[in-house]
């Protein structure tokens, strides 16, 4: 038998005996002229010594502990590399009135791209002035 079974049986026996004792007192209080004796059948509880020796301790079920979250390895910050952006704006005036300046600026950008690490060429503004076919 388990320990809790023995405890329950002992508790039930105690409550039963306690209840019988209170019934006798209640009967005595109600009928004070002629008390009637109350008879009880004997209660038998068999507890073997060998059952008491095999009582197993109550243990809690272990809870699952999640593994720790791994700490990510830091990555090295890349070394910044200098770069350049070439920008021309409103080239319609250069091509119409100063074509030699336009071509020399364009040639310089092409020749210096590796030296200045030009990564992007940007053009803004108008490419042509009026959109004529000869422009």
Short mmCIF file of N, CA, C and O in Angstrom, two decimals:
data_model
loop_
_atom_site.label_atom_id
_atom_site.label_comp_id
_atom_site.label_asym_id
_atom_site.label_seq_id
_atom_site.Cartn_x
_atom_site.Cartn_y
_atom_site.Cartn_z
N UNK A 1 0.84 -1.18 0.00
CA UNK A 1 0.00 0.00 0.00
C UNK A 1 0.88 1.24 0.00
O UNK A 1 1.93 1.27 0.59
N UNK A 2 0.38 2.24 -0.61
CA UNK A 2 1.11 3.51 -0.65
C UNK A 2 0.83 4.29 0.63
O UNK A 2 -0.14 4.07 1.33
N UNK A 3 1.69 5.24 0.91
CA UNK A 3 1.58 6.02 2.14
C UNK A 3 0.27 6.79 2.18
O UNK A 3 -0.38 6.88 3.23
N UNK A 4 -0.15 7.35 1.04
CA UNK A 4 -1.37 8.14 1.06
C UNK A 4 -2.60 7.27 1.27
O UNK A 4 -3.59 7.69 1.84
N UNK A 5 -2.57 5.99 0.87
CA UNK A 5 -3.70 5.09 1.10
C UNK A 5 -3.86 4.81 2.59
O UNK A 5 -4.97 4.83 3.13
N UNK A 6 -2.74 4.60 3.26
CA UNK A 6 -2.78 4.35 4.70
C UNK A 6 -3.29 5.59 5.42
O UNK A 6 -4.12 5.50 6.33
N UNK A 7 -2.86 6.73 4.99
CA UNK A 7 -3.30 7.98 5.61
C UNK A 7 -4.80 8.17 5.44
O UNK A 7 -5.51 8.56 6.37
N UNK A 8 -5.30 7.88 4.26
CA UNK A 8 -6.74 8.03 4.00
C UNK A 8 -7.55 7.07 4.85
O UNK A 8 -8.57 7.44 5.43
N UNK A 9 -7.08 5.82 4.97
CA UNK A 9 -7.81 4.83 5.77
C UNK A 9 -7.84 5.27 7.23
O UNK A 9 -8.89 5.21 7.88
N UNK A 10 -6.73 5.75 7.75
CA UNK A 10 -6.68 6.21 9.13
C UNK A 10 -7.60 7.41 9.33
O UNK A 10 -8.32 7.50 10.33
N UNK A 11 -7.62 8.31 8.38
CA UNK A 11 -8.47 9.49 8.47
C UNK A 11 -9.94 9.11 8.46
O UNK A 11 -10.75 9.62 9.24
N UNK A 12 -10.32 8.18 7.57
CA UNK A 12 -11.71 7.72 7.52
C UNK A 12 -12.12 7.04 8.82
O UNK A 12 -13.22 7.26 9.33
N UNK A 13 -11.23 6.24 9.37
CA UNK A 13 -11.54 5.56 10.63
C UNK A 13 -11.74 6.59 11.74
O UNK A 13 -12.67 6.49 12.55
N UNK A 14 -10.89 7.61 11.78
CA UNK A 14 -11.01 8.64 12.81
C UNK A 14 -12.33 9.40 12.66
O UNK A 14 -13.04 9.65 13.63
N UNK A 15 -12.67 9.76 11.42
CA UNK A 15 -13.93 10.48 11.19
C UNK A 15 -15.14 9.63 11.54
O UNK A 15 -16.13 10.13 12.09
N UNK A 16 -15.07 8.36 11.23
CA UNK A 16 -16.19 7.46 11.55
C UNK A 16 -16.36 7.37 13.06
O UNK A 16 -17.48 7.46 13.57
N UNK A 17 -15.26 7.20 13.77
CA UNK A 17 -15.34 7.14 15.23
C UNK A 17 -15.82 8.48 15.82
O UNK A 17 -16.62 8.52 16.75
N UNK A 18 -15.35 9.56 15.26
CA UNK A 18 -15.76 10.88 15.72
C UNK A 18 -17.24 11.10 15.48
O UNK A 18 -17.96 11.60 16.33
N UNK A 19 -17.72 10.67 14.32
CA UNK A 19 -19.14 10.80 13.99
C UNK A 19 -20.01 9.98 14.91
O UNK A 19 -21.07 10.43 15.36
N UNK A 20 -19.62 8.77 15.25
CA UNK A 20 -20.39 7.92 16.16
C UNK A 20 -20.43 8.55 17.55
O UNK A 20 -21.47 8.53 18.21
N UNK A 21 -19.34 9.12 17.99
CA UNK A 21 -19.29 9.74 19.30
C UNK A 21 -20.24 10.93 19.36
O UNK A 21 -20.95 11.13 20.33
N UNK A 22 -20.30 11.73 18.29
CA UNK A 22 -21.19 12.88 18.27
C UNK A 22 -22.65 12.44 18.22
O UNK A 22 -23.51 13.08 18.80
N UNK A 23 -22.95 11.33 17.51
CA UNK A 23 -24.32 10.83 17.47
C UNK A 23 -24.78 10.42 18.85
O UNK A 23 -25.92 10.65 19.23
N UNK A 24 -23.92 9.79 19.63
CA UNK A 24 -24.27 9.38 20.99
C UNK A 24 -24.57 10.60 21.84
O UNK A 24 -25.53 10.65 22.59
N UNK A 25 -23.71 11.67 21.67
CA UNK A 25 -23.93 12.88 22.46
C UNK A 25 -25.22 13.55 22.04
O UNK A 25 -25.98 14.05 22.86
N UNK A 26 -25.52 13.57 20.73
CA UNK A 26 -26.75 14.19 20.25
C UNK A 26 -27.96 13.45 20.78
O UNK A 26 -28.95 14.05 21.18
N UNK A 27 -27.91 12.14 20.78
CA UNK A 27 -29.03 11.35 21.29
C UNK A 27 -29.22 11.59 22.78
O UNK A 27 -30.34 11.65 23.27
N UNK A 28 -28.14 11.75 23.49
CA UNK A 28 -28.22 12.01 24.92
C UNK A 28 -28.83 13.38 25.19
O UNK A 28 -29.64 13.54 26.08
N UNK A 29 -28.46 14.38 24.38
CA UNK A 29 -28.97 15.73 24.59
C UNK A 29 -30.45 15.84 24.23
O UNK A 29 -31.21 16.55 24.86
N UNK A 30 -30.88 15.10 23.22
CA UNK A 30 -32.27 15.18 22.78
C UNK A 30 -33.18 14.46 23.77
O UNK A 30 -34.22 14.96 24.17
N UNK A 31 -32.82 13.27 24.14
CA UNK A 31 -33.68 12.45 25.00
C UNK A 31 -33.01 12.32 26.36
O UNK A 31 -32.34 11.35 26.65
N UNK A 32 -33.22 13.28 27.23
CA UNK A 32 -32.55 13.27 28.53
C UNK A 32 -33.25 12.38 29.55
O UNK A 32 -32.66 12.02 30.54
N UNK A 33 -34.51 12.02 29.31
CA UNK A 33 -35.24 11.19 30.27
C UNK A 33 -34.72 9.77 30.28
O UNK A 33 -34.42 9.21 31.33
N UNK A 34 -34.67 9.19 29.14
CA UNK A 34 -34.25 7.79 29.08
C UNK A 34 -33.18 7.63 28.02
O UNK A 34 -33.47 7.49 26.84
N UNK A 35 -31.95 7.73 28.39
CA UNK A 35 -30.89 7.53 27.39
C UNK A 35 -30.89 6.09 26.89
O UNK A 35 -31.00 5.16 27.66
N UNK A 36 -30.79 5.96 25.59
CA UNK A 36 -30.68 4.64 24.99
C UNK A 36 -29.25 4.42 24.55
O UNK A 36 -28.67 5.26 23.87
N UNK A 37 -28.71 3.33 24.92
CA UNK A 37 -27.33 3.06 24.51
C UNK A 37 -27.27 2.78 23.01
O UNK A 37 -28.15 2.16 22.45
N UNK A 38 -26.23 3.25 22.41
CA UNK A 38 -26.00 3.02 20.98
C UNK A 38 -24.91 1.96 20.86
O UNK A 38 -23.88 2.05 21.51
N UNK A 39 -25.19 0.98 20.05
CA UNK A 39 -24.19 -0.07 19.85
C UNK A 39 -23.58 0.07 18.47
O UNK A 39 -24.25 0.44 17.51
N UNK A 40 -22.30 -0.21 18.37
CA UNK A 40 -21.57 -0.11 17.11
C UNK A 40 -20.94 -1.45 16.78
O UNK A 40 -20.51 -2.18 17.67
N UNK A 41 -20.89 -1.69 15.50
CA UNK A 41 -20.16 -2.89 15.09
C UNK A 41 -18.68 -2.54 15.10
O UNK A 41 -18.29 -1.42 14.77
N UNK A 42 -17.86 -3.47 15.46
CA UNK A 42 -16.42 -3.18 15.50
C UNK A 42 -15.87 -2.93 14.09
O UNK A 42 -16.31 -3.54 13.13
N UNK A 43 -14.93 -2.00 14.01
CA UNK A 43 -14.27 -1.68 12.74
C UNK A 43 -12.89 -2.33 12.76
O UNK A 43 -12.16 -2.24 13.73
N UNK A 44 -12.58 -2.95 11.64
CA UNK A 44 -11.30 -3.65 11.55
C UNK A 44 -10.46 -3.00 10.45
O UNK A 44 -10.92 -2.87 9.32
N UNK A 45 -9.26 -2.60 10.80
CA UNK A 45 -8.31 -2.05 9.83
C UNK A 45 -7.07 -2.91 9.89
O UNK A 45 -6.44 -3.05 10.94
N UNK A 46 -6.75 -3.49 8.77
CA UNK A 46 -5.57 -4.35 8.68
C UNK A 46 -4.43 -3.58 8.01
O UNK A 46 -4.52 -3.21 6.84
N UNK A 47 -3.40 -3.33 8.75
CA UNK A 47 -2.21 -2.70 8.18
C UNK A 47 -1.05 -3.64 8.47
O UNK A 47 -0.75 -3.95 9.62
N UNK A 48 -0.46 -4.09 7.40
CA UNK A 48 0.67 -5.00 7.54
C UNK A 48 1.96 -4.20 7.69
O UNK A 48 2.15 -3.15 7.08
N UNK A 49 2.81 -4.72 8.52
CA UNK A 49 4.08 -4.05 8.75
C UNK A 49 4.90 -3.98 7.46
O UNK A 49 5.61 -3.00 7.22
N UNK A 50 4.79 -4.99 6.62
CA UNK A 50 5.57 -4.99 5.38
C UNK A 50 5.08 -3.90 4.44
O UNK A 50 5.84 -3.33 3.66
N UNK A 51 3.77 -3.56 4.51
CA UNK A 51 3.27 -2.47 3.68
C UNK A 51 3.85 -1.14 4.13
O UNK A 51 4.12 -0.25 3.33
N UNK A 52 4.04 -0.98 5.41
CA UNK A 52 4.58 0.27 5.93
C UNK A 52 6.06 0.43 5.59
O UNK A 52 6.56 1.53 5.47
N UNK A 53 6.75 -0.68 5.40
CA UNK A 53 8.17 -0.61 5.08
C UNK A 53 8.41 -0.26 3.62
O UNK A 53 9.50 0.17 3.25
N UNK A 54 7.41 -0.47 2.78
CA UNK A 54 7.60 -0.21 1.35
C UNK A 54 7.03 1.13 0.92
O UNK A 54 6.70 1.32 -0.22
N UNK A 55 6.88 2.03 1.86
CA UNK A 55 6.37 3.34 1.51
C UNK A 55 7.42 4.07 0.67
O UNK A 55 8.58 4.18 1.06
N UNK A 56 6.95 4.53 -0.48
CA UNK A 56 7.86 5.23 -1.39
C UNK A 56 7.72 6.72 -1.17
O UNK A 56 6.61 7.23 -1.00
N UNK A 57 8.82 7.44 -1.16
CA UNK A 57 8.72 8.89 -0.97
C UNK A 57 8.06 9.54 -2.19
O UNK A 57 8.21 9.07 -3.32
N UNK A 58 7.31 10.58 -1.95
CA UNK A 58 6.67 11.32 -3.03
C UNK A 58 7.70 12.28 -3.61
O UNK A 58 8.34 13.04 -2.88
N UNK A 59 7.86 12.20 -4.90
CA UNK A 59 8.82 13.08 -5.57
C UNK A 59 8.08 13.92 -6.59
O UNK A 59 7.08 13.49 -7.15
N UNK A 60 8.58 15.10 -6.82
CA UNK A 60 7.99 15.95 -7.83
C UNK A 60 8.56 15.58 -9.18
O UNK A 60 9.71 15.18 -9.30
N UNK A 61 7.71 15.71 -10.19
CA UNK A 61 8.16 15.45 -11.54
C UNK A 61 9.09 16.59 -11.95
O UNK A 61 8.74 17.75 -11.79
N UNK A 62 10.27 16.26 -12.45
CA UNK A 62 11.19 17.33 -12.83
C UNK A 62 10.61 18.14 -14.00
O UNK A 62 9.97 17.59 -14.88
N UNK A 63 10.81 19.42 -13.95
CA UNK A 63 10.35 20.27 -15.04
C UNK A 63 11.44 20.36 -16.09
O UNK A 63 12.62 20.25 -15.80
N UNK A 64 11.00 20.58 -17.32
CA UNK A 64 11.95 20.68 -18.43
C UNK A 64 12.60 22.06 -18.42
O UNK A 64 11.93 23.07 -18.43
N UNK A 65 13.90 22.08 -18.38
CA UNK A 65 14.64 23.33 -18.43
C UNK A 65 15.15 23.49 -19.86
O UNK A 65 15.90 22.64 -20.35
N UNK A 66 14.71 24.56 -20.54
CA UNK A 66 15.16 24.72 -21.93
C UNK A 66 16.66 25.01 -21.97
O UNK A 66 17.21 25.60 -21.04
N UNK A 67 17.30 24.59 -23.04
CA UNK A 67 18.73 24.87 -23.15
C UNK A 67 18.94 26.38 -23.29
O UNK A 67 18.08 27.09 -23.79
N UNK A 68 20.07 26.87 -22.84
CA UNK A 68 20.30 28.31 -22.95
C UNK A 68 20.40 28.75 -24.41
O UNK A 68 20.85 27.98 -25.26
N UNK A 69 19.93 29.95 -24.67
CA UNK A 69 20.01 30.50 -26.02
C UNK A 69 21.46 30.82 -26.34
O UNK A 69 22.12 31.52 -25.56
N UNK A 70 21.95 30.28 -27.45
CA UNK A 70 23.36 30.56 -27.77
C UNK A 70 23.56 32.04 -28.10
O UNK A 70 22.72 32.67 -28.71
N UNK A 71 24.68 32.55 -27.66
CA UNK A 71 25.03 33.93 -27.95
C UNK A 71 25.71 33.97 -29.31
O UNK A 71 26.69 33.25 -29.53
N UNK A 72 25.16 34.77 -30.22
CA UNK A 72 25.79 34.80 -31.55
C UNK A 72 27.18 35.41 -31.50
O UNK A 72 27.45 36.30 -30.69
N UNK A 73 28.02 34.89 -32.33
CA UNK A 73 29.38 35.41 -32.43
C UNK A 73 29.33 36.78 -33.10
O UNK A 73 28.66 36.96 -34.11
N UNK A 74 30.01 37.76 -32.53
CA UNK A 74 29.98 39.09 -33.16
C UNK A 74 30.77 39.05 -34.46
O UNK A 74 31.79 38.37 -34.58
N UNK A 75 30.24 39.76 -35.44
CA UNK A 75 30.97 39.84 -36.71
C UNK A 75 31.81 41.11 -36.70
O UNK A 75 31.42 42.12 -36.11
N UNK A 76 32.92 41.03 -37.33
CA UNK A 76 33.81 42.19 -37.39
C UNK A 76 33.17 43.25 -38.28
O UNK A 76 32.59 42.95 -39.31
N UNK A 77 33.28 44.48 -37.85
CA UNK A 77 32.79 45.58 -38.65
C UNK A 77 33.72 45.76 -39.84
O UNK A 77 34.94 45.84 -39.66
N UNK A 78 33.13 45.77 -41.04
CA UNK A 78 34.02 45.91 -42.20
C UNK A 78 34.71 47.28 -42.19
O UNK A 78 34.15 48.27 -41.73
N UNK A 79 35.90 47.29 -42.69
CA UNK A 79 36.66 48.52 -42.77
C UNK A 79 36.04 49.35 -43.89
O UNK A 79 35.86 48.87 -45.01
N UNK A 80 35.68 50.60 -43.60
CA UNK A 80 35.07 51.41 -44.64
C UNK A 80 36.05 51.65 -45.80
O UNK A 80 37.24 51.87 -45.59
N UNK A 81 35.50 51.58 -46.98
CA UNK A 81 36.30 51.81 -48.18
C UNK A 81 35.82 53.12 -48.81
O UNK A 81 34.63 53.25 -49.11
N UNK A 82 36.70 54.07 -48.98
CA UNK A 82 36.28 55.33 -49.61
C UNK A 82 35.83 55.08 -51.05
O UNK A 82 36.38 54.24 -51.76
N UNK A 83 34.79 55.81 -51.44
CA UNK A 83 34.31 55.71 -52.82
C UNK A 83 33.83 57.08 -53.27
O UNK A 83 33.68 58.00 -52.46
N UNK A 84 33.55 57.21 -54.55
CA UNK A 84 33.11 58.48 -55.12
C UNK A 84 31.87 58.28 -55.97
O UNK A 84 31.60 57.18 -56.47
N UNK A 85 31.13 59.37 -56.12
CA UNK A 85 29.96 59.41 -57.01
C UNK A 85 30.21 60.56 -57.98
O UNK A 85 30.46 61.70 -57.56
N UNK A 86 30.14 60.26 -59.25
CA UNK A 86 30.30 61.31 -60.27
C UNK A 86 28.91 61.82 -60.62
O UNK A 86 27.98 61.05 -60.80
N UNK A 87 28.81 63.17 -60.76
CA UNK A 87 27.50 63.76 -60.99
C UNK A 87 27.59 64.88 -62.02
O UNK A 87 28.42 65.79 -61.90
N UNK A 88 26.76 64.81 -63.01
CA UNK A 88 26.62 65.88 -64.01
C UNK A 88 25.17 66.31 -64.03
O UNK A 88 24.26 65.49 -63.92
N UNK A 89 24.95 67.61 -64.24
CA UNK A 89 23.59 68.13 -64.25
C UNK A 89 23.40 69.06 -65.45
O UNK A 89 24.31 69.78 -65.85
N UNK A 90 22.21 69.03 -65.98
CA UNK A 90 21.80 69.90 -67.09
C UNK A 90 22.83 69.91 -68.23
O UNK A 90 23.38 70.95 -68.61
N UNK A 91 23.06 68.80 -68.79
CA UNK A 91 24.08 68.68 -69.85
C UNK A 91 23.62 69.26 -71.19
O UNK A 91 24.41 69.36 -72.11
N UNK A 92 22.35 69.70 -71.28
CA UNK A 92 21.88 70.26 -72.56
C UNK A 92 22.65 71.52 -72.93
O UNK A 92 22.92 71.77 -74.11
N UNK A 93 23.04 72.31 -71.93
CA UNK A 93 23.80 73.53 -72.23
C UNK A 93 25.23 73.21 -72.66
O UNK A 93 25.79 73.85 -73.54
N UNK A 94 25.85 72.21 -72.01
CA UNK A 94 27.20 71.81 -72.42
C UNK A 94 27.21 71.28 -73.84
O UNK A 94 28.07 71.65 -74.64
N UNK A 95 26.28 70.42 -74.16
CA UNK A 95 26.30 69.80 -75.48
C UNK A 95 25.94 70.80 -76.57
O UNK A 95 26.44 70.71 -77.70
N UNK A 96 25.11 71.80 -76.26
CA UNK A 96 24.70 72.77 -77.28
C UNK A 96 25.73 73.88 -77.44
O UNK A 96 26.10 74.24 -78.57
N UNK A 97 26.21 74.44 -76.32
CA UNK A 97 27.08 75.61 -76.41
C UNK A 97 28.56 75.32 -76.15
O UNK A 97 29.43 76.06 -76.66
N UNK A 98 28.88 74.31 -75.37
CA UNK A 98 30.28 74.01 -75.04
C UNK A 98 30.54 72.49 -75.16
O UNK A 98 30.86 71.83 -74.18
N UNK A 99 30.43 71.94 -76.36
CA UNK A 99 30.61 70.48 -76.49
C UNK A 99 32.01 70.02 -76.08
O UNK A 99 32.16 68.91 -75.55
N UNK A 100 33.04 70.84 -76.29
CA UNK A 100 34.38 70.42 -75.89
C UNK A 100 34.49 70.28 -74.36
O UNK A 100 35.17 69.37 -73.86
N UNK A 101 33.79 71.12 -73.55
CA UNK A 101 33.79 71.01 -72.10
C UNK A 101 33.07 69.72 -71.69
O UNK A 101 33.54 68.98 -70.81
N UNK A 102 31.93 69.46 -72.34
CA UNK A 102 31.17 68.24 -72.02
C UNK A 102 32.02 66.99 -72.26
O UNK A 102 32.08 66.11 -71.40
N UNK A 103 32.71 66.94 -73.43
CA UNK A 103 33.51 65.75 -73.72
C UNK A 103 34.74 65.64 -72.82
O UNK A 103 35.12 64.54 -72.42
N UNK A 104 35.34 66.76 -72.44
CA UNK A 104 36.51 66.68 -71.56
C UNK A 104 36.09 66.24 -70.14
O UNK A 104 36.82 65.47 -69.49
N UNK A 105 34.95 66.71 -69.64
CA UNK A 105 34.46 66.27 -68.32
C UNK A 105 34.13 64.78 -68.36
O UNK A 105 34.50 64.02 -67.45
N UNK A 106 33.48 64.35 -69.44
CA UNK A 106 33.13 62.93 -69.57
C UNK A 106 34.39 62.07 -69.66
O UNK A 106 34.45 60.98 -69.03
N UNK A 107 35.39 62.52 -70.42
CA UNK A 107 36.65 61.77 -70.53
C UNK A 107 37.36 61.70 -69.17
O UNK A 107 37.94 60.67 -68.80
N UNK A 108 37.36 62.83 -68.40
CA UNK A 108 38.02 62.83 -67.10
C UNK A 108 37.34 61.84 -66.14
O UNK A 108 38.02 61.14 -65.39
N UNK A 109 36.02 61.80 -66.15
CA UNK A 109 35.30 60.85 -65.29
C UNK A 109 35.71 59.42 -65.64
O UNK A 109 36.00 58.61 -64.74
N UNK A 110 35.76 59.09 -66.89
CA UNK A 110 36.14 57.74 -67.33
C UNK A 110 37.59 57.43 -66.94
O UNK A 110 37.88 56.33 -66.47
N UNK A 111 38.48 58.37 -67.10
CA UNK A 111 39.90 58.14 -66.81
C UNK A 111 40.16 58.07 -65.30
O UNK A 111 41.09 57.37 -64.85
N UNK A 112 39.38 58.77 -64.49
CA UNK A 112 39.62 58.84 -63.04
C UNK A 112 38.74 57.87 -62.24
O UNK A 112 38.82 57.86 -60.99
N UNK A 113 37.93 57.10 -62.87
CA UNK A 113 36.99 56.22 -62.15
C UNK A 113 37.71 55.24 -61.23
O UNK A 113 37.30 55.05 -60.07
N UNK A 114 38.79 54.64 -61.68
CA UNK A 114 39.52 53.68 -60.85
C UNK A 114 40.26 54.39 -59.72
O UNK A 114 40.27 53.92 -58.58
N UNK A 115 40.88 55.53 -60.01
CA UNK A 115 41.65 56.26 -59.01
C UNK A 115 40.76 56.75 -57.85
O UNK A 115 41.16 56.68 -56.69
N UNK A 116 39.59 57.21 -58.15
CA UNK A 116 38.68 57.75 -57.13
C UNK A 116 37.60 56.74 -56.70
O UNK A 116 36.70 57.08 -55.95
N UNK A 117 37.71 55.56 -57.20
CA UNK A 117 36.75 54.48 -56.88
C UNK A 117 35.31 54.95 -57.11
O UNK A 117 34.46 54.92 -56.22
N UNK A 118 35.03 55.40 -58.32
CA UNK A 118 33.69 55.87 -58.68
C UNK A 118 32.77 54.66 -58.75
O UNK A 118 32.98 53.76 -59.54
N UNK A 119 31.78 54.66 -57.91
CA UNK A 119 30.84 53.54 -57.84
C UNK A 119 29.51 53.86 -58.53
O UNK A 119 28.73 52.96 -58.80
N UNK A 120 29.26 55.16 -58.77
CA UNK A 120 27.97 55.54 -59.34
C UNK A 120 28.14 56.82 -60.15
O UNK A 120 28.85 57.75 -59.73
N UNK A 121 27.48 56.86 -61.30
CA UNK A 121 27.41 58.07 -62.10
C UNK A 121 25.96 58.52 -62.10
O UNK A 121 25.05 57.75 -62.42
N UNK A 122 25.74 59.82 -61.74
CA UNK A 122 24.39 60.36 -61.65
C UNK A 122 24.25 61.50 -62.64
O UNK A 122 25.13 62.36 -62.73
N UNK A 123 23.14 61.49 -63.34
CA UNK A 123 22.81 62.61 -64.21
C UNK A 123 21.47 63.16 -63.76
O UNK A 123 20.52 62.41 -63.58
N UNK A 124 21.40 64.48 -63.57
CA UNK A 124 20.13 65.11 -63.22
C UNK A 124 19.90 66.29 -64.15
O UNK A 124 20.82 66.81 -64.77
N UNK A 125 18.68 66.69 -64.24
CA UNK A 125 18.35 67.83 -65.10
C UNK A 125 18.03 67.38 -66.51
O UNK A 125 17.76 66.20 -66.78
N UNK A 126 18.06 68.35 -67.40
CA UNK A 126 17.68 68.09 -68.80
C UNK A 126 18.87 67.56 -69.60
O UNK A 126 20.00 68.02 -69.46
N UNK A 127 18.56 66.62 -70.47
CA UNK A 127 19.59 66.11 -71.38
C UNK A 127 19.59 66.97 -72.64
O UNK A 127 20.63 67.28 -73.20
N UNK A 128 18.41 67.35 -73.07
CA UNK A 128 18.28 68.25 -74.23
C UNK A 128 17.55 69.50 -73.81
O UNK A 128 16.86 69.53 -72.79
N UNK A 129 17.67 70.55 -74.64
CA UNK A 129 17.07 71.83 -74.29
C UNK A 129 15.62 71.89 -74.78
O UNK A 129 14.72 72.21 -74.01
N UNK A 130 15.39 71.61 -76.06
CA UNK A 130 14.05 71.73 -76.62
C UNK A 130 13.52 70.41 -77.17
O UNK A 130 12.38 70.35 -77.60
N UNK A 131 14.32 69.38 -77.25
CA UNK A 131 13.89 68.10 -77.76
C UNK A 131 13.88 68.02 -79.28
O UNK A 131 13.21 67.19 -79.86
N UNK A 132 14.63 68.96 -79.94
CA UNK A 132 14.70 68.92 -81.41
C UNK A 132 15.51 67.72 -81.84
O UNK A 132 16.40 67.27 -81.13
N UNK A 133 15.26 67.25 -83.00
CA UNK A 133 15.96 66.07 -83.50
C UNK A 133 17.44 66.35 -83.71
O UNK A 133 18.26 65.46 -83.59
N UNK A 134 17.86 67.58 -84.07
CA UNK A 134 19.27 67.86 -84.30
C UNK A 134 20.05 67.98 -82.99
O UNK A 134 21.25 67.94 -82.97
N UNK A 135 19.33 68.11 -81.85
CA UNK A 135 20.03 68.21 -80.58
C UNK A 135 20.46 66.83 -80.19
O UNK A 135 21.30 66.54 -79.46
#
